[in-house]
Amino acid sequence: MSTIIIQHDDCLRHNPGPKHAESTQRIKAVLSGLEGLRDLQILPAPLATPEQIVRVHPAEFWAGITSNEPLEGTYTIDPDTFLSNGSIDATLRASGGLCFAIDQILEGNALRAFCATRPPGHHSEREIAMGFCLLNHVAIGALHALEHAAIKRVAIIDFDVHHGNGTQAVFEDNPNVLFVSSHQLPLYPGTGQIEETGCGNILNLPLAPGDGSKPFRKIWSRLGLPAVQSFKPDLILISAGFDAHQRDPLGQIELQDADFHWITDQICDIANDSCQGRVASILEGGYDLHALATSSHAHVKALTG
């Protein structure tokens, strides 16, 4: 079975402004980085359905967001988060794309998937859009997966340089979802302390500014990966942020392409043991275009095994 790439040109329509880090060029950089990789099937991302969204976000919250989409220019949600014409469809393609990828994996049409979509999602809480994020795609995907009879436990792994506060907030009382995150502290959004453990299903692995490959691999090898293995998930989802790369302007973690290949390879090994190899990944951060292309290449190359 192949690794599938989920994308849609609607994700290019979200335009938070010419100087914004979360630019339309990000998807083009990712796709350029995937050129030359073998055994990839590219499929279009469908729009998320209202039923999928409301498992995480109240209907009134999403209606309020959609009602503010401008015909031109931008609408400001917070100092970092904006709507443009096309933002709603882009966001729906990202959430819908991950749900579709999960369906393809569970139906036996693919083994693994990477959703090359934007805007990112892991900062979005149930009723708060923030940090470039409107809907929490990985949370929507996890609850969609749990609707399948074969899925009782989902592990979410997040190696973005920023803590996935939204994902943690959604699942901190849900023992059927394990959330493990490495991230820089101190850094936006300020959450992700070791003491934040939810109902025993949250594991935060903070890194200090300047940390690189050795502390990253050490903390995942000693704590993060064993926790995922012990949880015995039926599906693993990845919030794949590449802004912990040494070239990225928004963080001070010094990872290289090989580190993203390593962590992905380790995740796939656990998936092979616990859940028939099933892994679905979705793009989160990553704001240096060159590093985004090379890191995405390393990540997807590891997914293909």
mmCIF file of C-alpha atoms in Angstrom:
data_model
loop_
_atom_site.group_PDB
_atom_site.id
_atom_site.type_symbol
_atom_site.label_atom_id
_atom_site.label_comp_id
_atom_site.label_asym_id
_atom_site.label_seq_id
_atom_site.Cartn_x
_atom_site.Cartn_y
_atom_site.Cartn_z
ATOM 1 C CA MET A 1 0.000 0.000 0.000
ATOM 2 C CA SER A 2 1.245 3.460 -0.882
ATOM 3 C CA THR A 3 1.721 6.591 1.158
ATOM 4 C CA ILE A 4 -0.837 9.156 0.068
ATOM 5 C CA ILE A 5 -0.367 12.917 -0.105
ATOM 6 C CA ILE A 6 -3.531 14.911 0.504
ATOM 7 C CA GLN A 7 -3.677 18.457 -0.845
ATOM 8 C CA HIS A 8 -5.951 20.972 -2.560
ATOM 9 C CA ASP A 9 -5.351 24.258 -4.354
ATOM 10 C CA ASP A 10 -7.961 25.881 -2.093
ATOM 11 C CA CYS A 11 -5.246 25.848 0.593
ATOM 12 C CA LEU A 12 -3.422 28.493 -1.463
ATOM 13 C CA ARG A 13 -6.372 30.875 -1.157
ATOM 14 C CA HIS A 14 -5.911 31.650 2.545
ATOM 15 C CA ASN A 15 -3.857 34.862 2.531
ATOM 16 C CA PRO A 16 -3.176 36.429 5.942
ATOM 17 C CA GLY A 17 -1.141 39.228 4.353
ATOM 18 C CA PRO A 18 2.061 39.799 2.345
ATOM 19 C CA LYS A 19 4.364 39.945 5.383
ATOM 20 C CA HIS A 20 2.774 37.100 7.353
ATOM 21 C CA ALA A 21 4.954 34.067 8.122
ATOM 22 C CA GLU A 22 2.137 31.641 7.298
ATOM 23 C CA SER A 23 2.305 32.458 3.594
ATOM 24 C CA THR A 24 0.747 30.880 0.546
ATOM 25 C CA GLN A 25 4.255 29.839 -0.536
ATOM 26 C CA ARG A 26 4.453 27.238 2.220
ATOM 27 C CA ILE A 27 2.440 24.591 0.368
ATOM 28 C CA LYS A 28 4.396 25.190 -2.826
ATOM 29 C CA ALA A 29 7.612 24.661 -0.854
ATOM 30 C CA VAL A 30 6.323 21.408 0.644
ATOM 31 C CA LEU A 31 5.211 20.018 -2.709
ATOM 32 C CA SER A 32 8.507 20.979 -4.328
ATOM 33 C CA GLY A 33 10.278 19.088 -1.559
ATOM 34 C CA LEU A 34 8.276 15.947 -2.302
ATOM 35 C CA GLU A 35 9.222 15.869 -5.978
ATOM 36 C CA GLY A 36 11.283 12.804 -6.773
ATOM 37 C CA LEU A 37 9.972 10.666 -3.935
ATOM 38 C CA ARG A 38 8.609 7.363 -5.171
ATOM 39 C CA ASP A 39 5.449 5.435 -4.266
ATOM 40 C CA LEU A 40 3.376 8.535 -3.523
ATOM 41 C CA GLN A 41 -0.237 8.936 -4.575
ATOM 42 C CA ILE A 42 -1.632 12.482 -4.536
ATOM 43 C CA LEU A 43 -5.345 12.813 -3.752
ATOM 44 C CA PRO A 44 -7.550 15.910 -3.395
ATOM 45 C CA ALA A 45 -8.698 16.976 0.063
ATOM 46 C CA PRO A 46 -12.482 17.149 0.452
ATOM 47 C CA LEU A 47 -14.204 19.796 2.542
ATOM 48 C CA ALA A 48 -14.823 18.870 6.160
ATOM 49 C CA THR A 49 -18.469 18.226 6.979
ATOM 50 C CA PRO A 50 -20.395 20.044 9.714
ATOM 51 C CA GLU A 51 -20.653 16.715 11.561
ATOM 52 C CA GLN A 52 -16.869 16.373 11.622
ATOM 53 C CA ILE A 53 -16.337 19.939 12.830
ATOM 54 C CA VAL A 54 -18.874 19.934 15.670
ATOM 55 C CA ARG A 55 -17.220 16.973 17.363
ATOM 56 C CA VAL A 56 -14.573 19.528 18.398
ATOM 57 C CA HIS A 57 -15.897 23.047 17.779
ATOM 58 C CA PRO A 58 -19.390 24.320 18.675
ATOM 59 C CA ALA A 59 -21.476 25.207 15.628
ATOM 60 C CA GLU A 60 -21.893 28.758 16.913
ATOM 61 C CA PHE A 61 -18.122 29.246 17.068
ATOM 62 C CA TRP A 62 -17.584 28.150 13.479
ATOM 63 C CA ALA A 63 -20.569 30.139 12.227
ATOM 64 C CA GLY A 64 -19.036 33.232 13.811
ATOM 65 C CA ILE A 65 -15.723 32.621 12.065
ATOM 66 C CA THR A 66 -17.302 32.004 8.673
ATOM 67 C CA SER A 67 -19.514 35.097 8.949
ATOM 68 C CA ASN A 68 -16.399 37.275 9.218
ATOM 69 C CA GLU A 69 -14.674 36.042 6.054
ATOM 70 C CA PRO A 70 -14.115 39.220 4.003
ATOM 71 C CA LEU A 71 -14.750 39.646 0.294
ATOM 72 C CA GLU A 72 -11.410 41.457 0.051
ATOM 73 C CA GLY A 73 -8.577 42.387 2.364
ATOM 74 C CA THR A 74 -8.266 40.725 5.760
ATOM 75 C CA TYR A 75 -10.313 40.412 8.928
ATOM 76 C CA THR A 76 -8.292 40.380 12.164
ATOM 77 C CA ILE A 77 -9.100 37.704 14.759
ATOM 78 C CA ASP A 78 -6.032 38.413 16.885
ATOM 79 C CA PRO A 79 -2.632 40.020 16.168
ATOM 80 C CA ASP A 80 -1.415 36.781 14.538
ATOM 81 C CA THR A 81 -4.595 35.307 13.055
ATOM 82 C CA PHE A 82 -6.453 36.637 10.035
ATOM 83 C CA LEU A 83 -9.188 35.751 7.584
ATOM 84 C CA SER A 84 -9.097 36.494 3.868
ATOM 85 C CA ASN A 85 -11.431 35.566 1.084
ATOM 86 C CA GLY A 86 -10.809 31.823 0.681
ATOM 87 C CA SER A 87 -9.734 31.169 4.277
ATOM 88 C CA ILE A 88 -12.833 29.145 5.112
ATOM 89 C CA ASP A 89 -12.487 26.720 2.211
ATOM 90 C CA ALA A 90 -8.744 26.358 2.863
ATOM 91 C CA THR A 91 -9.408 25.470 6.490
ATOM 92 C CA LEU A 92 -12.192 23.044 5.605
ATOM 93 C CA ARG A 93 -9.898 21.308 3.117
ATOM 94 C CA ALA A 94 -7.290 20.814 5.850
ATOM 95 C CA SER A 95 -9.707 19.286 8.367
ATOM 96 C CA GLY A 96 -11.546 17.347 5.680
ATOM 97 C CA GLY A 97 -8.291 16.184 4.157
ATOM 98 C CA LEU A 98 -7.105 14.591 7.387
ATOM 99 C CA CYS A 99 -10.467 12.864 7.933
ATOM 100 C CA PHE A 100 -10.317 11.587 4.349
ATOM 101 C CA ALA A 101 -6.740 10.369 4.845
ATOM 102 C CA ILE A 102 -7.806 8.461 7.955
ATOM 103 C CA ASP A 103 -10.675 6.872 6.047
ATOM 104 C CA GLN A 104 -8.338 5.801 3.251
ATOM 105 C CA ILE A 105 -5.992 4.182 5.747
ATOM 106 C CA LEU A 106 -8.763 2.399 7.659
ATOM 107 C CA GLU A 107 -10.331 1.167 4.427
ATOM 108 C CA GLY A 108 -7.013 -0.396 3.417
ATOM 109 C CA ASN A 109 -6.378 1.923 0.469
ATOM 110 C CA ALA A 110 -3.196 3.364 1.957
ATOM 111 C CA LEU A 111 -0.828 2.621 4.807
ATOM 112 C CA ARG A 112 0.208 6.176 5.671
ATOM 113 C CA ALA A 113 -0.691 9.723 4.724
ATOM 114 C CA PHE A 114 0.651 13.252 4.806
ATOM 115 C CA CYS A 115 -1.733 16.196 4.458
ATOM 116 C CA ALA A 116 0.060 19.095 2.746
ATOM 117 C CA THR A 117 -2.546 21.625 3.796
ATOM 118 C CA ARG A 118 -2.845 25.005 5.510
ATOM 119 C CA PRO A 119 -3.587 26.980 7.618
ATOM 120 C CA PRO A 120 -2.257 24.983 10.588
ATOM 121 C CA GLY A 121 -4.566 23.938 13.396
ATOM 122 C CA HIS A 122 -2.986 22.810 16.669
ATOM 123 C CA HIS A 123 -3.364 26.148 18.505
ATOM 124 C CA SER A 124 -7.120 26.349 17.932
ATOM 125 C CA GLU A 125 -9.121 25.550 21.047
ATOM 126 C CA ARG A 126 -12.780 24.555 21.030
ATOM 127 C CA GLU A 127 -14.005 28.156 20.963
ATOM 128 C CA ILE A 128 -10.829 30.156 20.322
ATOM 129 C CA ALA A 129 -9.089 30.646 16.980
ATOM 130 C CA MET A 130 -5.487 31.721 17.594
ATOM 131 C CA GLY A 131 -1.865 31.341 16.543
ATOM 132 C CA PHE A 132 -2.571 31.292 12.767
ATOM 133 C CA CYS A 133 -5.156 28.514 13.395
ATOM 134 C CA LEU A 134 -8.926 28.492 12.792
ATOM 135 C CA LEU A 135 -9.984 24.844 13.213
ATOM 136 C CA ASN A 136 -8.029 22.177 15.075
ATOM 137 C CA HIS A 137 -7.519 19.670 12.284
ATOM 138 C CA VAL A 138 -5.720 16.971 14.255
ATOM 139 C CA ALA A 139 -8.382 17.050 16.980
ATOM 140 C CA ILE A 140 -11.127 16.781 14.367
ATOM 141 C CA GLY A 141 -9.244 13.885 12.779
ATOM 142 C CA ALA A 142 -8.795 12.061 16.081
ATOM 143 C CA LEU A 143 -12.483 12.231 17.001
ATOM 144 C CA HIS A 144 -13.420 11.245 13.447
ATOM 145 C CA ALA A 145 -11.162 8.195 13.760
ATOM 146 C CA LEU A 146 -12.736 7.213 17.075
ATOM 147 C CA GLU A 147 -16.078 6.902 15.294
ATOM 148 C CA HIS A 148 -14.663 3.850 13.493
ATOM 149 C CA ALA A 149 -15.304 0.550 15.245
ATOM 150 C CA ALA A 150 -11.667 -0.509 14.828
ATOM 151 C CA ILE A 151 -10.269 2.549 16.618
ATOM 152 C CA LYS A 152 -10.416 2.691 20.413
ATOM 153 C CA ARG A 153 -7.240 4.673 21.160
ATOM 154 C CA VAL A 154 -5.519 7.420 19.169
ATOM 155 C CA ALA A 155 -2.060 8.810 19.878
ATOM 156 C CA ILE A 156 -1.236 12.339 18.699
ATOM 157 C CA ILE A 157 2.442 13.224 18.385
ATOM 158 C CA ASP A 158 3.330 16.906 17.971
ATOM 159 C CA PHE A 159 6.927 17.987 17.279
ATOM 160 C CA ASP A 160 6.162 21.565 16.213
ATOM 161 C CA VAL A 161 8.402 24.128 17.948
ATOM 162 C CA HIS A 162 5.253 25.648 19.496
ATOM 163 C CA HIS A 163 3.125 23.743 21.995
ATOM 164 C CA GLY A 164 -0.205 22.483 20.659
ATOM 165 C CA ASN A 165 -2.269 24.156 23.362
ATOM 166 C CA GLY A 166 -5.505 23.651 21.444
ATOM 167 C CA THR A 167 -5.016 19.922 21.026
ATOM 168 C CA GLN A 168 -4.136 19.565 24.696
ATOM 169 C CA ALA A 169 -7.202 21.564 25.754
ATOM 170 C CA VAL A 170 -9.529 19.432 23.621
ATOM 171 C CA PHE A 171 -8.260 16.092 24.934
ATOM 172 C CA GLU A 172 -7.007 16.682 28.493
ATOM 173 C CA ASP A 173 -10.060 14.851 29.895
ATOM 174 C CA ASN A 174 -10.210 12.094 27.249
ATOM 175 C CA PRO A 175 -8.318 8.923 28.205
ATOM 176 C CA ASN A 176 -8.824 7.463 24.725
ATOM 177 C CA VAL A 177 -6.428 10.041 23.239
ATOM 178 C CA LEU A 178 -2.759 10.353 24.169
ATOM 179 C CA PHE A 179 -1.091 13.684 23.375
ATOM 180 C CA VAL A 180 2.705 13.851 23.407
ATOM 181 C CA SER A 181 4.407 17.116 22.461
ATOM 182 C CA SER A 182 7.974 18.356 22.247
ATOM 183 C CA HIS A 183 8.279 22.124 21.963
ATOM 184 C CA GLN A 184 10.373 25.090 22.969
ATOM 185 C CA LEU A 185 9.797 26.807 26.300
ATOM 186 C CA PRO A 186 9.612 29.687 26.815
ATOM 187 C CA LEU A 187 7.812 30.424 23.541
ATOM 188 C CA TYR A 188 4.306 31.134 22.279
ATOM 189 C CA PRO A 189 1.704 30.209 23.483
ATOM 190 C CA GLY A 190 3.334 29.665 26.892
ATOM 191 C CA THR A 191 1.620 26.354 27.684
ATOM 192 C CA GLY A 192 3.156 22.898 27.684
ATOM 193 C CA GLN A 193 4.798 22.643 31.086
ATOM 194 C CA ILE A 194 5.761 19.187 32.338
ATOM 195 C CA GLU A 195 3.165 19.521 35.108
ATOM 196 C CA GLU A 196 0.301 19.693 32.585
ATOM 197 C CA THR A 197 -0.726 16.039 32.453
ATOM 198 C CA GLY A 198 -4.488 16.078 31.804
ATOM 199 C CA CYS A 199 -6.062 12.870 33.057
ATOM 200 C CA GLY A 200 -2.708 11.121 32.696
ATOM 201 C CA ASN A 201 -2.950 11.285 28.903
ATOM 202 C CA ILE A 202 -0.836 14.408 28.298
ATOM 203 C CA LEU A 203 2.960 14.259 28.124
ATOM 204 C CA ASN A 204 4.813 17.509 27.505
ATOM 205 C CA LEU A 205 8.508 17.409 26.619
ATOM 206 C CA PRO A 206 9.759 21.005 26.742
ATOM 207 C CA LEU A 207 13.069 21.923 25.125
ATOM 208 C CA ALA A 208 15.206 24.964 25.895
ATOM 209 C CA PRO A 209 16.198 27.574 23.327
ATOM 210 C CA GLY A 210 19.359 26.372 21.608
ATOM 211 C CA ASP A 211 18.629 22.681 22.082
ATOM 212 C CA GLY A 212 19.365 20.566 19.030
ATOM 213 C CA SER A 213 19.447 17.000 17.860
ATOM 214 C CA LYS A 214 20.919 15.359 20.972
ATOM 215 C CA PRO A 215 18.410 16.630 23.585
ATOM 216 C CA PHE A 216 15.533 16.224 21.099
ATOM 217 C CA ARG A 217 16.336 12.589 20.407
ATOM 218 C CA LYS A 218 17.138 11.897 24.054
ATOM 219 C CA ILE A 219 13.817 13.177 25.407
ATOM 220 C CA TRP A 220 11.812 11.348 22.772
ATOM 221 C CA SER A 221 13.798 8.104 23.242
ATOM 222 C CA ARG A 222 13.543 8.141 27.047
ATOM 223 C CA LEU A 223 10.021 9.498 27.537
ATOM 224 C CA GLY A 224 7.943 10.306 24.467
ATOM 225 C CA LEU A 225 8.268 7.212 22.330
ATOM 226 C CA PRO A 226 7.962 4.722 25.245
ATOM 227 C CA ALA A 227 4.753 6.503 26.305
ATOM 228 C CA VAL A 228 3.276 6.057 22.837
ATOM 229 C CA GLN A 229 4.344 2.419 22.736
ATOM 230 C CA SER A 230 2.830 1.718 26.160
ATOM 231 C CA PHE A 231 -0.453 3.363 25.133
ATOM 232 C CA LYS A 232 -0.854 0.785 22.316
ATOM 233 C CA PRO A 233 -2.748 3.110 19.953
ATOM 234 C CA ASP A 234 -4.921 1.845 17.128
ATOM 235 C CA LEU A 235 -3.882 4.869 15.040
ATOM 236 C CA ILE A 236 -1.118 7.467 15.286
ATOM 237 C CA LEU A 237 -1.646 11.050 14.137
ATOM 238 C CA ILE A 238 1.216 13.514 13.730
ATOM 239 C CA SER A 239 1.060 17.282 14.043
ATOM 240 C CA ALA A 240 4.079 17.770 11.791
ATOM 241 C CA GLY A 241 5.522 21.195 12.419
ATOM 242 C CA PHE A 242 8.955 21.844 10.923
ATOM 243 C CA ASP A 243 9.630 25.144 12.696
ATOM 244 C CA ALA A 244 12.013 23.452 15.140
ATOM 245 C CA HIS A 245 14.471 23.440 12.213
ATOM 246 C CA GLN A 246 17.641 25.440 12.805
ATOM 247 C CA ARG A 247 16.808 27.757 9.886
ATOM 248 C CA ASP A 248 13.319 28.667 11.072
ATOM 249 C CA PRO A 249 12.758 32.312 12.088
ATOM 250 C CA LEU A 250 10.053 31.655 14.700
ATOM 251 C CA GLY A 251 11.910 29.368 17.088
ATOM 252 C CA GLN A 252 15.347 28.709 18.562
ATOM 253 C CA ILE A 253 15.524 24.901 18.409
ATOM 254 C CA GLU A 254 18.386 23.644 16.251
ATOM 255 C CA LEU A 255 17.000 20.530 14.530
ATOM 256 C CA GLN A 256 18.102 19.362 11.105
ATOM 257 C CA ASP A 257 16.348 17.405 8.359
ATOM 258 C CA ALA A 258 17.768 14.145 9.697
ATOM 259 C CA ASP A 259 15.999 14.687 13.022
ATOM 260 C CA PHE A 260 12.600 14.861 11.346
ATOM 261 C CA HIS A 261 13.405 11.683 9.432
ATOM 262 C CA TRP A 262 14.517 10.014 12.677
ATOM 263 C CA ILE A 263 11.420 10.878 14.742
ATOM 264 C CA THR A 264 9.110 9.872 11.879
ATOM 265 C CA ASP A 265 10.939 6.573 11.435
ATOM 266 C CA GLN A 266 10.634 5.885 15.168
ATOM 267 C CA ILE A 267 6.914 6.644 15.069
ATOM 268 C CA CYS A 268 6.433 4.297 12.121
ATOM 269 C CA ASP A 269 8.259 1.513 13.973
ATOM 270 C CA ILE A 270 5.811 1.872 16.873
ATOM 271 C CA ALA A 271 2.896 1.939 14.441
ATOM 272 C CA ASN A 272 4.115 -1.271 12.829
ATOM 273 C CA ASP A 273 4.084 -2.943 16.235
ATOM 274 C CA SER A 274 0.841 -1.546 17.630
ATOM 275 C CA CYS A 275 -1.536 -0.511 14.852
ATOM 276 C CA GLN A 276 -0.719 -2.233 11.575
ATOM 277 C CA GLY A 277 1.515 0.648 10.519
ATOM 278 C CA ARG A 278 -1.304 3.221 10.427
ATOM 279 C CA VAL A 279 0.011 6.800 10.576
ATOM 280 C CA ALA A 280 -1.615 9.994 9.289
ATOM 281 C CA SER A 281 0.308 13.265 9.444
ATOM 282 C CA ILE A 282 -0.731 16.875 8.831
ATOM 283 C CA LEU A 283 1.378 19.967 8.301
ATOM 284 C CA GLU A 284 1.487 22.452 11.162
ATOM 285 C CA GLY A 285 4.293 25.049 11.311
ATOM 286 C CA GLY A 286 7.481 25.619 9.342
ATOM 287 C CA TYR A 287 8.250 29.103 8.057
ATOM 288 C CA ASP A 288 11.632 28.985 6.338
ATOM 289 C CA LEU A 289 10.689 27.843 2.854
ATOM 290 C CA HIS A 290 13.937 26.027 2.110
ATOM 291 C CA ALA A 291 13.875 24.188 5.432
ATOM 292 C CA LEU A 292 10.182 23.430 4.994
ATOM 293 C CA ALA A 293 10.875 21.742 1.647
ATOM 294 C CA THR A 294 13.796 19.657 2.886
ATOM 295 C CA SER A 295 12.160 18.740 6.210
ATOM 296 C CA SER A 296 8.944 17.676 4.472
ATOM 297 C CA HIS A 297 11.026 15.522 2.144
ATOM 298 C CA ALA A 298 12.735 13.842 5.102
ATOM 299 C CA HIS A 299 9.422 13.318 6.909
ATOM 300 C CA VAL A 300 7.577 11.800 3.971
ATOM 301 C CA LYS A 301 10.564 9.697 2.962
ATOM 302 C CA ALA A 302 10.418 8.120 6.427
ATOM 303 C CA LEU A 303 6.650 7.640 6.145
ATOM 304 C CA THR A 304 7.164 5.665 2.937
ATOM 305 C CA GLY A 305 9.597 3.394 4.794
#
